[in-house]
mmCIF file of C-alpha atoms in Angstrom:
data_model
loop_
_atom_site.group_PDB
_atom_site.id
_atom_site.type_symbol
_atom_site.label_atom_id
_atom_site.label_comp_id
_atom_site.label_asym_id
_atom_site.label_seq_id
_atom_site.Cartn_x
_atom_site.Cartn_y
_atom_site.Cartn_z
ATOM 1 C CA MET A 1 4.942 24.072 25.296
ATOM 2 C CA SER A 2 5.496 21.209 22.961
ATOM 3 C CA LYS A 3 2.320 20.167 20.503
ATOM 4 C CA ILE A 4 3.306 16.304 20.527
ATOM 5 C CA PHE A 5 5.045 14.093 22.772
ATOM 6 C CA HIS A 6 5.498 10.303 22.736
ATOM 7 C CA ASP A 7 7.384 8.788 25.933
ATOM 8 C CA LEU A 8 8.480 5.453 24.431
ATOM 9 C CA ASN A 9 10.948 3.048 26.181
ATOM 10 C CA ASP A 10 14.375 4.233 24.548
ATOM 11 C CA VAL A 11 13.211 7.677 23.487
ATOM 12 C CA THR A 12 11.391 10.655 23.857
ATOM 13 C CA VAL A 13 9.652 12.559 20.563
ATOM 14 C CA ARG A 14 8.593 16.196 21.210
ATOM 15 C CA GLY A 15 7.051 18.301 18.678
ATOM 16 C CA ILE A 16 6.092 21.892 17.706
ATOM 17 C CA SER A 17 4.610 23.665 15.071
ATOM 18 C CA VAL A 18 5.758 26.766 13.449
ATOM 19 C CA SER A 19 5.512 29.792 11.015
ATOM 20 C CA GLU A 20 2.668 30.403 9.135
ATOM 21 C CA MET A 21 2.857 27.138 7.135
ATOM 22 C CA ALA A 22 2.126 25.302 10.159
ATOM 23 C CA ASN A 23 5.467 23.494 9.914
ATOM 24 C CA ASN A 24 6.037 20.568 12.499
ATOM 25 C CA VAL A 25 9.309 20.243 13.816
ATOM 26 C CA TYR A 26 10.533 17.371 16.050
ATOM 27 C CA LEU A 27 12.931 16.299 18.316
ATOM 28 C CA VAL A 28 14.254 12.866 19.254
ATOM 29 C CA THR A 29 16.086 12.164 22.615
ATOM 30 C CA SER A 30 17.855 8.904 23.418
ATOM 31 C CA LYS A 31 16.977 8.526 26.936
ATOM 32 C CA ALA A 32 20.287 6.283 27.676
ATOM 33 C CA ASP A 33 22.754 8.672 26.315
ATOM 34 C CA GLY A 34 20.923 12.203 25.937
ATOM 35 C CA SER A 35 21.631 12.594 22.643
ATOM 36 C CA GLN A 36 19.252 14.160 20.461
ATOM 37 C CA LEU A 37 18.229 14.546 16.854
ATOM 38 C CA LEU A 38 16.068 17.332 15.029
ATOM 39 C CA ILE A 39 13.951 16.693 12.509
ATOM 40 C CA ASP A 40 13.207 19.680 10.179
ATOM 41 C CA ALA A 41 14.346 23.281 11.621
ATOM 42 C CA ALA A 42 11.736 24.790 9.491
ATOM 43 C CA ASP A 43 11.402 28.316 10.890
ATOM 44 C CA ASP A 44 11.410 30.053 14.386
ATOM 45 C CA ALA A 45 14.994 28.980 15.913
ATOM 46 C CA LYS A 46 13.548 30.682 19.199
ATOM 47 C CA ALA A 47 10.821 28.215 19.582
ATOM 48 C CA ILE A 48 12.932 25.304 18.274
ATOM 49 C CA THR A 49 15.718 25.990 20.962
ATOM 50 C CA GLY A 50 12.646 26.162 23.562
ATOM 51 C CA LEU A 51 11.845 22.360 22.143
ATOM 52 C CA ILE A 52 15.350 21.491 22.666
ATOM 53 C CA GLU A 53 15.392 22.701 26.125
ATOM 54 C CA SER A 54 11.990 21.391 26.918
ATOM 55 C CA ALA A 55 13.439 17.742 26.552
ATOM 56 C CA SER A 56 16.638 18.622 28.774
ATOM 57 C CA SER A 57 15.176 16.167 31.329
ATOM 58 C CA ASP A 58 13.955 13.611 28.877
ATOM 59 C CA ALA A 59 17.217 11.410 29.699
ATOM 60 C CA GLU A 60 19.194 9.798 32.402
ATOM 61 C CA VAL A 61 22.084 11.923 31.592
ATOM 62 C CA PRO A 62 22.681 15.702 30.150
ATOM 63 C CA THR A 63 20.921 15.805 26.666
ATOM 64 C CA SER A 64 22.968 17.235 23.479
ATOM 65 C CA LEU A 65 21.901 17.952 20.196
ATOM 66 C CA VAL A 66 24.161 15.760 17.750
ATOM 67 C CA GLY A 67 22.107 15.890 14.484
ATOM 68 C CA ILE A 68 19.769 17.886 12.352
ATOM 69 C CA ALA A 69 17.619 16.142 10.064
ATOM 70 C CA THR A 70 15.985 17.585 6.682
ATOM 71 C CA THR A 71 13.121 15.655 5.260
ATOM 72 C CA HIS A 72 13.459 17.589 2.098
ATOM 73 C CA GLN A 73 14.702 20.743 0.568
ATOM 74 C CA HIS A 74 11.658 23.028 0.477
ATOM 75 C CA TRP A 75 12.163 26.750 1.877
ATOM 76 C CA ASP A 76 9.478 26.283 4.543
ATOM 77 C CA HIS A 77 11.587 23.151 5.940
ATOM 78 C CA ILE A 78 14.869 24.880 5.975
ATOM 79 C CA ARG A 79 14.328 28.637 7.320
ATOM 80 C CA ALA A 80 15.961 28.028 10.546
ATOM 81 C CA LEU A 81 18.410 25.389 9.778
ATOM 82 C CA ARG A 82 21.025 27.904 8.971
ATOM 83 C CA GLU A 83 20.857 29.471 12.280
ATOM 84 C CA MET A 84 20.176 26.052 14.307
ATOM 85 C CA VAL A 85 23.718 24.911 12.889
ATOM 86 C CA ASP A 86 25.617 27.675 13.847
ATOM 87 C CA SER A 87 24.426 27.734 17.383
ATOM 88 C CA THR A 88 24.692 24.045 18.060
ATOM 89 C CA GLY A 89 27.325 22.719 15.790
ATOM 90 C CA ALA A 90 25.135 19.852 14.846
ATOM 91 C CA LYS A 91 25.840 17.458 12.097
ATOM 92 C CA THR A 92 23.331 17.528 9.004
ATOM 93 C CA PHE A 93 21.611 14.613 7.336
ATOM 94 C CA ALA A 94 19.179 15.164 4.159
ATOM 95 C CA GLY A 95 18.818 13.027 1.209
ATOM 96 C CA ALA A 96 21.456 12.990 -1.215
ATOM 97 C CA GLU A 97 19.465 14.733 -4.371
ATOM 98 C CA ASP A 98 18.138 17.426 -2.134
ATOM 99 C CA ALA A 99 21.410 18.361 -0.673
ATOM 100 C CA ALA A 100 22.135 21.056 -3.470
ATOM 101 C CA GLY A 101 18.646 22.458 -3.060
ATOM 102 C CA ILE A 102 19.470 22.778 1.027
ATOM 103 C CA LEU A 103 22.717 24.592 -0.026
ATOM 104 C CA GLU A 104 21.246 26.796 -2.050
ATOM 105 C CA GLY A 105 18.115 27.493 -0.038
ATOM 106 C CA ALA A 106 19.486 27.911 3.321
ATOM 107 C CA SER A 107 23.363 28.252 2.848
ATOM 108 C CA VAL A 108 24.009 24.554 4.658
ATOM 109 C CA ARG A 109 26.474 21.890 3.441
ATOM 110 C CA ILE A 110 24.427 18.448 4.285
ATOM 111 C CA ASP A 111 27.464 16.538 6.221
ATOM 112 C CA THR A 112 25.755 12.951 5.511
ATOM 113 C CA PRO A 113 23.826 12.883 2.165
ATOM 114 C CA LEU A 114 21.216 9.946 2.433
ATOM 115 C CA GLY A 115 19.949 7.297 0.380
ATOM 116 C CA HIS A 116 17.411 4.508 0.520
ATOM 117 C CA GLY A 117 17.999 1.860 3.357
ATOM 118 C CA ASP A 118 20.487 4.335 4.910
ATOM 119 C CA LYS A 119 20.242 4.853 8.941
ATOM 120 C CA VAL A 120 20.796 7.612 11.033
ATOM 121 C CA PHE A 121 21.352 6.762 14.909
ATOM 122 C CA VAL A 122 20.189 8.534 18.089
ATOM 123 C CA GLY A 123 22.143 6.747 20.541
ATOM 124 C CA SER A 124 21.528 3.095 19.773
ATOM 125 C CA THR A 125 18.167 3.677 18.317
ATOM 126 C CA VAL A 126 18.102 3.392 14.164
ATOM 127 C CA LEU A 127 16.050 5.692 12.141
ATOM 128 C CA GLU A 128 15.900 3.741 8.763
ATOM 129 C CA CYS A 129 15.976 6.073 5.802
ATOM 130 C CA VAL A 130 13.280 5.712 3.152
ATOM 131 C CA HIS A 131 13.677 7.377 0.186
ATOM 132 C CA LEU A 132 10.505 8.457 -1.106
ATOM 133 C CA ARG A 133 10.657 10.263 -4.795
ATOM 134 C CA GLY A 134 7.860 12.661 -6.015
ATOM 135 C CA HIS A 135 7.266 15.646 -3.642
ATOM 136 C CA THR A 136 11.055 16.137 -4.202
ATOM 137 C CA PRO A 137 13.714 14.325 -5.878
ATOM 138 C CA GLY A 138 15.524 13.215 -2.674
ATOM 139 C CA SER A 139 13.017 13.348 0.068
ATOM 140 C CA ILE A 140 13.595 11.407 2.828
ATOM 141 C CA ALA A 141 11.370 9.998 5.803
ATOM 142 C CA PHE A 142 12.711 8.393 9.020
ATOM 143 C CA ALA A 143 10.815 5.255 10.442
ATOM 144 C CA LEU A 144 11.923 4.835 13.923
ATOM 145 C CA ARG A 145 11.345 1.372 15.604
ATOM 146 C CA ASP A 146 11.293 1.560 19.419
ATOM 147 C CA SER A 147 12.263 -1.525 21.757
ATOM 148 C CA SER A 148 8.298 -1.071 22.838
ATOM 149 C CA GLY A 149 7.573 -2.153 19.360
ATOM 150 C CA THR A 150 6.249 1.365 18.433
ATOM 151 C CA VAL A 151 7.330 2.516 14.954
ATOM 152 C CA LEU A 152 7.359 6.008 14.351
ATOM 153 C CA ILE A 153 7.529 7.278 10.935
ATOM 154 C CA PHE A 154 8.549 10.887 10.071
ATOM 155 C CA SER A 155 7.162 11.291 6.693
ATOM 156 C CA GLY A 156 7.757 14.828 6.077
ATOM 157 C CA ASP A 157 5.430 16.057 3.215
ATOM 158 C CA SER A 158 5.039 12.724 1.289
ATOM 159 C CA LEU A 159 2.462 11.262 2.986
ATOM 160 C CA PHE A 160 -0.609 13.069 5.116
ATOM 161 C CA PRO A 161 -4.048 12.091 6.303
ATOM 162 C CA GLY A 162 -5.913 11.611 3.081
ATOM 163 C CA GLY A 163 -3.012 11.414 0.698
ATOM 164 C CA VAL A 164 0.292 11.751 -0.611
ATOM 165 C CA GLY A 165 2.004 15.101 -0.746
ATOM 166 C CA ASN A 166 2.040 17.747 -3.291
ATOM 167 C CA THR A 167 3.304 16.405 -6.931
ATOM 168 C CA GLY A 168 2.979 19.561 -8.875
ATOM 169 C CA ASN A 169 -0.028 17.786 -10.982
ATOM 170 C CA ASP A 170 2.824 16.131 -12.834
ATOM 171 C CA PRO A 171 1.375 12.281 -13.293
ATOM 172 C CA GLN A 172 4.799 10.947 -13.589
ATOM 173 C CA ARG A 173 5.664 12.693 -10.269
ATOM 174 C CA PHE A 174 2.419 11.544 -8.404
ATOM 175 C CA THR A 175 2.896 7.646 -9.607
ATOM 176 C CA SER A 176 6.375 7.544 -8.394
ATOM 177 C CA LEU A 177 5.503 9.249 -5.064
ATOM 178 C CA LEU A 178 2.567 6.658 -4.113
ATOM 179 C CA ASP A 179 4.764 3.580 -5.462
ATOM 180 C CA ASP A 180 7.234 4.653 -3.532
ATOM 181 C CA VAL A 181 4.708 5.130 -0.392
ATOM 182 C CA THR A 182 2.966 2.177 -1.334
ATOM 183 C CA GLU A 183 6.275 -0.086 -1.456
ATOM 184 C CA ARG A 184 8.408 1.463 0.776
ATOM 185 C CA LEU A 185 6.031 2.616 3.452
ATOM 186 C CA PHE A 186 2.765 0.716 3.615
ATOM 187 C CA GLY A 187 4.493 -2.277 2.372
ATOM 188 C CA GLN A 188 7.543 -2.756 5.050
ATOM 189 C CA TYR A 189 5.825 -1.395 8.352
ATOM 190 C CA PRO A 190 2.849 -2.340 10.572
ATOM 191 C CA ASP A 191 -0.495 -0.903 10.352
ATOM 192 C CA GLU A 192 0.142 0.478 13.889
ATOM 193 C CA SER A 193 2.776 2.635 12.652
ATOM 194 C CA ILE A 194 2.400 6.266 13.560
ATOM 195 C CA VAL A 195 3.053 8.893 10.948
ATOM 196 C CA LEU A 196 4.191 12.251 11.959
ATOM 197 C CA THR A 197 3.609 14.347 9.104
ATOM 198 C CA GLY A 198 5.255 17.633 7.882
ATOM 199 C CA HIS A 199 2.469 20.011 8.210
ATOM 200 C CA GLY A 200 -0.934 19.110 10.399
ATOM 201 C CA ASP A 201 -2.250 16.141 11.939
ATOM 202 C CA SER A 202 -0.658 12.622 12.626
ATOM 203 C CA THR A 203 -2.118 9.643 11.381
ATOM 204 C CA THR A 204 -1.549 5.722 11.122
ATOM 205 C CA LEU A 205 -0.797 3.724 8.134
ATOM 206 C CA GLY A 206 -3.568 1.391 9.333
ATOM 207 C CA LYS A 207 -6.245 4.319 9.080
ATOM 208 C CA GLU A 208 -4.774 5.402 5.212
ATOM 209 C CA ARG A 209 -4.289 1.615 3.808
ATOM 210 C CA PRO A 210 -7.541 1.184 2.815
ATOM 211 C CA ASN A 211 -7.525 4.336 0.653
ATOM 212 C CA LEU A 212 -4.501 3.755 -1.542
ATOM 213 C CA GLU A 213 -6.414 2.564 -4.400
ATOM 214 C CA GLU A 214 -8.698 5.520 -4.350
ATOM 215 C CA TRP A 215 -5.680 7.992 -4.205
ATOM 216 C CA ARG A 216 -4.286 6.120 -7.329
ATOM 217 C CA ASN A 217 -7.609 6.356 -8.859
ATOM 218 C CA ARG A 218 -7.903 10.025 -8.521
ATOM 219 C CA GLY A 219 -4.597 11.084 -9.430
ATOM 220 C CA TRP A 220 -3.549 13.230 -6.258
#
């Protein structure tokens, strides 16, 4: 069963948690043309295949996985990537600065390296690419704006309830990540935006916004 389900005007979004790391895997399905984008093939290809199958009735036409996007290069987010690419033939997307790490860690070449401001399409629905530097050099969040007005932000490991992602106790990396999250997420998207994280529970920008200064002061 899918752990997460958002039924919007233009897309559905399903999600499951996999592995001992409780990684969240998301599937975006365009209702109009059936195209699908998988976000973070973290682990357990069988469960991910079941997730894709569970969305077969989410569109008005037959569904087809056309892309796999990876939020960042860390091993726990790419363990099923090779198997899913081999079984589906889907094109791959990830931050340009993390592409070499993904090739090394998963033996998968990234077809479309992404930078800040790039766009990934699922049917006619746009996912805006937000480069968030700090957790990894090439971490990318994907922001989806539905015609209903709902905004979903797939944040990977860069933003969670209660703080930004792990920056290895490096003050420079922490400042970089918090600056990017503040400017590129909180400064660009409404408080109602739903943040779908790489692990654990979702949150909203509005819930986290009052804590930004506290995070900066505590240094993590």
